[in-house]
Amino acid sequence: MSDLFATLKEKVSGQQIKIVFPEGLDERILTAVNRLAGEGVLKPILVGSQQEIQKKANELNLTLDGVEIFDPANYEGMDELVASFVERRKGKATEEDARKILLDENYFGTMLVHVGKAHGLVSGAAHSTADTVRPALQIIKTKEGIKKTSGVFIMVRGDEKYVFADCAINIAPDSQDLAEIAIASAETAKMFDIDPRVALLSFSTKGSAKSPETEKVADAVKLAKELEPRLTLDGEFQFDAAFVPSVAEKKAPGSILKGDANIFVFPSLEAGNIGYKIAQRLGNFEAVGPILQGLNKPVNDLSRGCNAEDVYKLALITAAQA
């Protein structure tokens, strides 16, 4: 395990943090949950039939000691969840609607987080990103001052750690979105002991090119500085001007970052997705994430191609966000 996750594990161990896993019958989930509970790192909750989950665990030679299992079909606290869901949706769902909706494992798990029965949720091993994120947006919702959730990757190589955002959620963020993503990414970085130095990226450095795209990023820089004036942040930058001190000295001599950024906010999902994959494949960086940020309580989305180790690591991250 890398130093990054060893540090996270140390932070969350013994704090009795409860993380709900809606995909209780998935082999990868069960394997990771067995390890998490066995190590005493956190307190897992599985969603599904007690009998079916126990049978699956037995087939895999896994124990479920220290693991709670909640079945939406006979959950004793369902009335509380239904009432809370109806109130949260504010006229968009009747009690009858709520009872049907909460039989869905992701909605059920998300409501457990909302009412405080769990501190966070990890799903997506067998569900699409939309199936995982939609309940969170409807129920948990975004933090005050943030309109949209976003997704970051922590890029790790040896002792190097960088944050890339948004690489997962927002296809075409506007200036306000980019400003919020920058601020949220700085908060996420602190969780990983990264002292945030934020660069908003473009194909222009400090007005070297003019277009609606570059103006969008320049406006985002102004907004972010107004919203969080104490944050070390600047832009718009080409990547080399944000990362290489000698280039920064030539292209942006007055910048506070001086070519030493560690958080990179991309102007679009297209750019962010391409950027993190280049770093991952050509630069041999480990891409940790995507980590969802901006929600009132942590919900994170696995890739359907994940393995048990990925589940374990994302659970640690989710617990650290709680």
Short mmCIF file of C-alpha atoms in Angstrom, two decimals:
data_model
loop_
_atom_site.label_atom_id
_atom_site.label_comp_id
_atom_site.label_asym_id
_atom_site.label_seq_id
_atom_site.Cartn_x
_atom_site.Cartn_y
_atom_site.Cartn_z
CA MET A 1 0.00 0.00 0.00
CA SER A 2 1.30 3.45 -0.92
CA ASP A 3 2.11 6.05 1.73
CA LEU A 4 -0.99 7.96 0.62
CA PHE A 5 -3.36 5.17 1.65
CA ALA A 6 -1.35 4.19 4.71
CA THR A 7 -1.85 7.76 5.94
CA LEU A 8 -5.58 7.68 5.16
CA LYS A 9 -5.95 4.34 6.91
CA GLU A 10 -4.25 5.72 10.00
CA LYS A 11 -6.53 8.79 9.95
CA VAL A 12 -9.82 6.88 9.81
CA SER A 13 -9.03 3.76 11.86
CA GLY A 14 -10.85 3.51 15.17
CA GLN A 15 -13.27 6.36 14.44
CA GLN A 16 -16.28 4.05 13.97
CA ILE A 17 -17.02 5.52 10.55
CA LYS A 18 -19.88 3.71 8.81
CA ILE A 19 -19.76 3.34 5.03
CA VAL A 20 -22.69 1.81 3.15
CA PHE A 21 -22.15 -0.44 0.12
CA PRO A 22 -25.41 -0.86 -1.84
CA GLU A 23 -24.03 -3.69 -4.01
CA GLY A 24 -24.00 -6.29 -1.25
CA LEU A 25 -23.85 -9.34 -3.52
CA ASP A 26 -20.88 -8.23 -5.59
CA GLU A 27 -17.79 -10.40 -5.03
CA ARG A 28 -15.43 -7.42 -5.15
CA ILE A 29 -17.48 -5.53 -2.59
CA LEU A 30 -17.65 -8.52 -0.25
CA THR A 31 -13.91 -9.10 -0.50
CA ALA A 32 -13.11 -5.47 0.30
CA VAL A 33 -15.68 -5.30 3.10
CA ASN A 34 -14.25 -8.45 4.68
CA ARG A 35 -10.83 -6.77 4.73
CA LEU A 36 -12.11 -3.41 6.01
CA ALA A 37 -14.06 -5.00 8.85
CA GLY A 38 -11.28 -7.47 9.66
CA GLU A 39 -8.72 -4.67 9.96
CA GLY A 40 -11.11 -2.55 12.05
CA VAL A 41 -10.64 0.38 9.68
CA LEU A 42 -14.34 1.24 9.46
CA LYS A 43 -17.79 -0.27 9.99
CA PRO A 44 -19.26 -1.49 6.69
CA ILE A 45 -22.99 -1.70 5.94
CA LEU A 46 -24.14 -3.93 3.09
CA VAL A 47 -27.51 -3.51 1.36
CA GLY A 48 -29.45 -6.59 0.30
CA SER A 49 -30.96 -9.85 1.50
CA GLN A 50 -29.23 -11.12 4.64
CA GLN A 51 -29.68 -14.72 3.51
CA GLU A 52 -28.38 -14.16 -0.03
CA ILE A 53 -25.41 -12.07 1.09
CA GLN A 54 -24.42 -14.61 3.74
CA LYS A 55 -24.70 -17.42 1.20
CA LYS A 56 -22.48 -15.53 -1.25
CA ALA A 57 -19.93 -14.80 1.47
CA ASN A 58 -19.84 -18.48 2.45
CA GLU A 59 -19.20 -19.44 -1.19
CA LEU A 60 -16.24 -17.04 -1.21
CA ASN A 61 -14.98 -18.28 2.18
CA LEU A 62 -15.41 -14.79 3.63
CA THR A 63 -16.62 -13.87 7.09
CA LEU A 64 -18.94 -10.95 7.72
CA ASP A 65 -18.00 -10.33 11.34
CA GLY A 66 -18.47 -6.66 12.16
CA VAL A 67 -20.59 -6.06 9.05
CA GLU A 68 -24.20 -4.86 9.21
CA ILE A 69 -26.67 -5.94 6.53
CA PHE A 70 -29.80 -3.90 5.83
CA ASP A 71 -32.49 -5.25 3.51
CA PRO A 72 -34.83 -2.61 2.03
CA ALA A 73 -37.58 -5.25 1.84
CA ASN A 74 -37.83 -5.57 5.63
CA TYR A 75 -35.83 -2.67 7.09
CA GLU A 76 -37.33 -1.66 10.45
CA GLY A 77 -36.60 2.02 9.95
CA MET A 78 -38.24 2.28 6.52
CA ASP A 79 -41.05 4.56 7.74
CA GLU A 80 -38.45 7.10 8.88
CA LEU A 81 -36.64 6.89 5.54
CA VAL A 82 -39.89 7.29 3.59
CA ALA A 83 -40.95 10.37 5.58
CA SER A 84 -37.52 11.93 5.21
CA PHE A 85 -37.44 11.20 1.47
CA VAL A 86 -40.88 12.78 0.89
CA GLU A 87 -39.80 15.87 2.82
CA ARG A 88 -36.50 16.08 0.97
CA ARG A 89 -38.13 15.84 -2.47
CA LYS A 90 -40.60 18.62 -1.55
CA GLY A 91 -43.73 17.58 -3.43
CA LYS A 92 -41.95 15.58 -6.12
CA ALA A 93 -42.73 12.20 -4.52
CA THR A 94 -45.69 10.81 -2.59
CA GLU A 95 -45.32 8.33 0.26
CA GLU A 96 -46.30 5.54 -2.15
CA ASP A 97 -43.65 6.72 -4.63
CA ALA A 98 -41.04 6.85 -1.88
CA ARG A 99 -41.68 3.27 -0.75
CA LYS A 100 -41.13 2.03 -4.30
CA ILE A 101 -38.07 4.20 -4.93
CA LEU A 102 -36.40 3.20 -1.66
CA LEU A 103 -36.46 -0.47 -2.66
CA ASP A 104 -33.66 0.54 -5.05
CA GLU A 105 -30.37 -0.19 -3.29
CA ASN A 106 -28.70 3.08 -4.26
CA TYR A 107 -31.60 5.26 -3.15
CA PHE A 108 -31.91 3.21 0.04
CA GLY A 109 -28.19 3.49 0.79
CA THR A 110 -28.17 7.21 0.06
CA MET A 111 -31.06 7.75 2.47
CA LEU A 112 -29.12 5.89 5.17
CA VAL A 113 -26.38 8.47 4.72
CA HIS A 114 -28.84 11.38 4.69
CA VAL A 115 -30.51 10.40 7.99
CA GLY A 116 -27.17 9.67 9.68
CA LYS A 117 -27.27 5.87 9.80
CA ALA A 118 -24.06 5.91 7.72
CA HIS A 119 -21.37 8.51 7.12
CA GLY A 120 -20.80 7.86 3.40
CA LEU A 121 -21.55 5.59 0.45
CA VAL A 122 -19.50 3.67 -2.13
CA SER A 123 -21.26 2.22 -5.19
CA GLY A 124 -20.77 1.76 -8.92
CA ALA A 125 -19.18 -1.70 -9.16
CA ALA A 126 -22.35 -2.90 -10.87
CA HIS A 127 -24.11 0.42 -11.57
CA SER A 128 -23.57 3.33 -13.91
CA THR A 129 -22.25 6.65 -12.63
CA ALA A 130 -25.73 8.13 -13.16
CA ASP A 131 -27.32 5.44 -10.97
CA THR A 132 -24.86 6.25 -8.18
CA VAL A 133 -24.79 10.04 -8.43
CA ARG A 134 -28.47 10.80 -9.16
CA PRO A 135 -29.76 9.77 -5.70
CA ALA A 136 -26.97 11.77 -4.07
CA LEU A 137 -27.87 14.92 -6.01
CA GLN A 138 -31.57 14.51 -5.18
CA ILE A 139 -31.17 13.61 -1.51
CA ILE A 140 -27.80 14.69 -0.10
CA LYS A 141 -27.43 17.66 -2.47
CA THR A 142 -24.51 20.02 -2.89
CA LYS A 143 -22.95 22.19 -0.21
CA GLU A 144 -24.05 25.79 0.22
CA GLY A 145 -22.42 27.97 -2.40
CA ILE A 146 -21.76 25.08 -4.78
CA LYS A 147 -24.15 24.47 -7.66
CA LYS A 148 -22.65 21.26 -9.00
CA THR A 149 -20.68 18.30 -7.79
CA SER A 150 -17.39 17.55 -9.54
CA GLY A 151 -14.85 14.76 -9.77
CA VAL A 152 -11.11 14.87 -9.09
CA PHE A 153 -8.25 12.44 -9.44
CA ILE A 154 -5.28 12.40 -7.11
CA MET A 155 -2.31 11.63 -9.33
CA VAL A 156 0.41 9.82 -7.38
CA ARG A 157 3.95 8.82 -8.38
CA GLY A 158 6.37 8.11 -5.56
CA ASP A 159 6.34 11.17 -3.31
CA GLU A 160 4.63 13.32 -5.97
CA LYS A 161 0.93 14.15 -5.48
CA TYR A 162 -1.21 16.33 -7.75
CA VAL A 163 -4.94 17.01 -8.11
CA PHE A 164 -6.61 17.01 -11.55
CA ALA A 165 -10.17 18.38 -11.86
CA ASP A 166 -12.84 18.02 -13.20
CA CYS A 167 -12.13 14.72 -14.92
CA ALA A 168 -15.43 12.96 -14.30
CA ILE A 169 -18.68 14.95 -14.13
CA ASN A 170 -19.11 18.34 -15.83
CA ILE A 171 -18.79 18.25 -19.62
CA ALA A 172 -18.69 21.99 -20.30
CA PRO A 173 -18.31 23.97 -17.06
CA ASP A 174 -18.87 27.72 -17.17
CA SER A 175 -16.81 30.31 -15.28
CA GLN A 176 -18.81 29.93 -12.08
CA ASP A 177 -18.50 26.15 -12.26
CA LEU A 178 -14.73 26.33 -12.76
CA ALA A 179 -14.34 28.70 -9.81
CA GLU A 180 -16.32 26.35 -7.58
CA ILE A 181 -14.38 23.32 -8.84
CA ALA A 182 -11.10 25.09 -8.04
CA ILE A 183 -12.17 25.90 -4.48
CA ALA A 184 -13.62 22.44 -3.83
CA SER A 185 -10.48 20.80 -5.23
CA ALA A 186 -8.33 22.79 -2.81
CA GLU A 187 -10.38 21.43 0.09
CA THR A 188 -10.05 17.88 -1.24
CA ALA A 189 -6.29 18.33 -1.59
CA LYS A 190 -5.94 19.18 2.11
CA MET A 191 -7.39 15.77 2.96
CA PHE A 192 -4.35 14.24 1.27
CA ASP A 193 -1.90 16.60 3.01
CA ILE A 194 -1.42 18.64 -0.16
CA ASP A 195 -0.92 22.37 0.46
CA PRO A 196 -3.14 23.74 -2.34
CA ARG A 197 -1.60 25.79 -5.13
CA VAL A 198 -4.27 26.01 -7.82
CA ALA A 199 -3.79 26.64 -11.53
CA LEU A 200 -6.70 27.07 -13.94
CA LEU A 201 -5.57 25.73 -17.30
CA SER A 202 -6.13 26.88 -20.87
CA PHE A 203 -4.28 27.10 -24.18
CA SER A 204 -3.42 30.68 -23.21
CA THR A 205 -1.23 32.13 -20.47
CA LYS A 206 -2.36 35.44 -18.99
CA GLY A 207 -4.04 36.68 -22.15
CA SER A 208 -1.50 35.39 -24.68
CA ALA A 209 -4.48 34.26 -26.77
CA LYS A 210 -8.01 35.65 -26.85
CA SER A 211 -11.15 33.59 -27.39
CA PRO A 212 -14.41 32.84 -25.56
CA GLU A 213 -12.70 29.74 -24.14
CA THR A 214 -9.76 31.64 -22.66
CA GLU A 215 -12.01 34.42 -21.37
CA LYS A 216 -14.11 31.80 -19.58
CA VAL A 217 -11.07 30.60 -17.65
CA ALA A 218 -9.82 34.13 -16.93
CA ASP A 219 -13.26 35.03 -15.55
CA ALA A 220 -13.21 31.87 -13.42
CA VAL A 221 -9.90 32.97 -11.88
CA LYS A 222 -11.42 36.34 -10.91
CA LEU A 223 -14.50 34.67 -9.41
CA ALA A 224 -12.47 32.14 -7.44
CA LYS A 225 -10.28 34.90 -5.98
CA GLU A 226 -13.38 36.83 -4.93
CA LEU A 227 -14.96 33.75 -3.35
CA GLU A 228 -11.80 32.53 -1.61
CA PRO A 229 -9.25 35.38 -1.49
CA ARG A 230 -6.86 33.48 0.82
CA LEU A 231 -6.43 30.62 -1.64
CA THR A 232 -3.16 30.44 -3.58
CA LEU A 233 -4.67 30.41 -7.08
CA ASP A 234 -3.93 31.89 -10.48
CA GLY A 235 -4.51 31.54 -14.22
CA GLU A 236 -5.26 31.28 -16.98
CA PHE A 237 -2.20 29.13 -17.72
CA GLN A 238 -0.87 26.75 -20.28
CA PHE A 239 0.29 23.67 -18.41
CA ASP A 240 4.01 24.41 -18.73
CA ALA A 241 3.56 27.89 -17.26
CA ALA A 242 1.76 26.35 -14.28
CA PHE A 243 4.25 23.54 -13.70
CA VAL A 244 7.74 24.53 -14.87
CA PRO A 245 9.33 27.42 -12.89
CA SER A 246 11.64 28.49 -15.73
CA VAL A 247 8.70 28.69 -18.15
CA ALA A 248 6.55 30.51 -15.59
CA GLU A 249 9.29 33.10 -15.16
CA LYS A 250 9.08 33.91 -18.87
CA LYS A 251 5.34 33.56 -19.51
CA ALA A 252 3.88 34.71 -16.17
CA PRO A 253 6.62 36.50 -14.22
CA GLY A 254 4.26 38.12 -11.75
CA SER A 255 2.27 35.01 -10.84
CA ILE A 256 1.95 33.90 -7.24
CA LEU A 257 2.35 30.27 -8.32
CA LYS A 258 5.80 30.67 -9.93
CA GLY A 259 5.39 27.41 -11.85
CA ASP A 260 4.78 25.38 -8.71
CA ALA A 261 1.08 24.44 -8.98
CA ASN A 262 -0.15 21.13 -7.58
CA ILE A 263 -3.86 21.42 -8.41
CA PHE A 264 -4.78 21.66 -12.08
CA VAL A 265 -8.31 22.69 -13.07
CA PHE A 266 -9.05 21.79 -16.69
CA PRO A 267 -11.40 23.94 -18.80
CA SER A 268 -13.61 21.02 -19.84
CA LEU A 269 -14.27 17.37 -19.10
CA GLU A 270 -12.78 16.51 -22.47
CA ALA A 271 -9.46 18.14 -21.54
CA GLY A 272 -9.47 16.76 -17.99
CA ASN A 273 -10.20 13.19 -19.02
CA ILE A 274 -7.49 13.25 -21.68
CA GLY A 275 -5.03 14.92 -19.30
CA TYR A 276 -5.28 12.45 -16.46
CA LYS A 277 -5.07 9.47 -18.80
CA ILE A 278 -1.90 10.86 -20.43
CA ALA A 279 -0.32 11.31 -16.99
CA GLN A 280 -1.45 7.81 -16.02
CA ARG A 281 -0.27 6.00 -19.14
CA LEU A 282 2.78 8.01 -20.25
CA GLY A 283 3.87 9.38 -16.90
CA ASN A 284 3.22 6.22 -14.87
CA PHE A 285 1.14 8.09 -12.31
CA GLU A 286 -1.42 6.18 -10.27
CA ALA A 287 -4.83 7.81 -10.81
CA VAL A 288 -6.78 7.69 -7.54
CA GLY A 289 -10.45 8.43 -8.12
CA PRO A 290 -12.65 9.84 -9.34
CA ILE A 291 -13.39 11.39 -5.97
CA LEU A 292 -16.71 13.24 -5.92
CA GLN A 293 -16.65 16.61 -4.17
CA GLY A 294 -19.13 19.33 -3.39
CA LEU A 295 -21.78 17.12 -1.75
CA ASN A 296 -22.97 17.64 1.82
CA LYS A 297 -21.93 14.08 2.66
CA PRO A 298 -19.51 11.79 0.80
CA VAL A 299 -20.71 9.55 -2.01
CA ASN A 300 -18.19 7.97 -4.37
CA ASP A 301 -18.51 6.11 -7.63
CA LEU A 302 -16.51 3.00 -8.54
CA SER A 303 -15.67 1.98 -12.07
CA ARG A 304 -17.53 -1.13 -13.17
CA GLY A 305 -14.09 -2.50 -14.09
CA CYS A 306 -12.84 -2.11 -10.52
CA ASN A 307 -11.25 -4.80 -8.39
CA ALA A 308 -11.46 -5.42 -4.64
CA GLU A 309 -8.36 -3.29 -4.02
CA ASP A 310 -10.04 -0.33 -5.76
CA VAL A 311 -13.10 -0.77 -3.55
CA TYR A 312 -10.93 -0.87 -0.43
CA LYS A 313 -9.08 2.31 -1.41
CA LEU A 314 -12.21 4.26 -2.34
CA ALA A 315 -13.78 3.25 0.98
CA LEU A 316 -10.76 4.73 2.79
CA ILE A 317 -11.12 7.95 0.80
CA THR A 318 -14.86 8.13 1.51
CA ALA A 319 -14.24 7.60 5.22
CA ALA A 320 -11.62 10.36 5.19
CA GLN A 321 -14.17 12.72 3.59
CA ALA A 322 -16.77 11.96 6.27
#
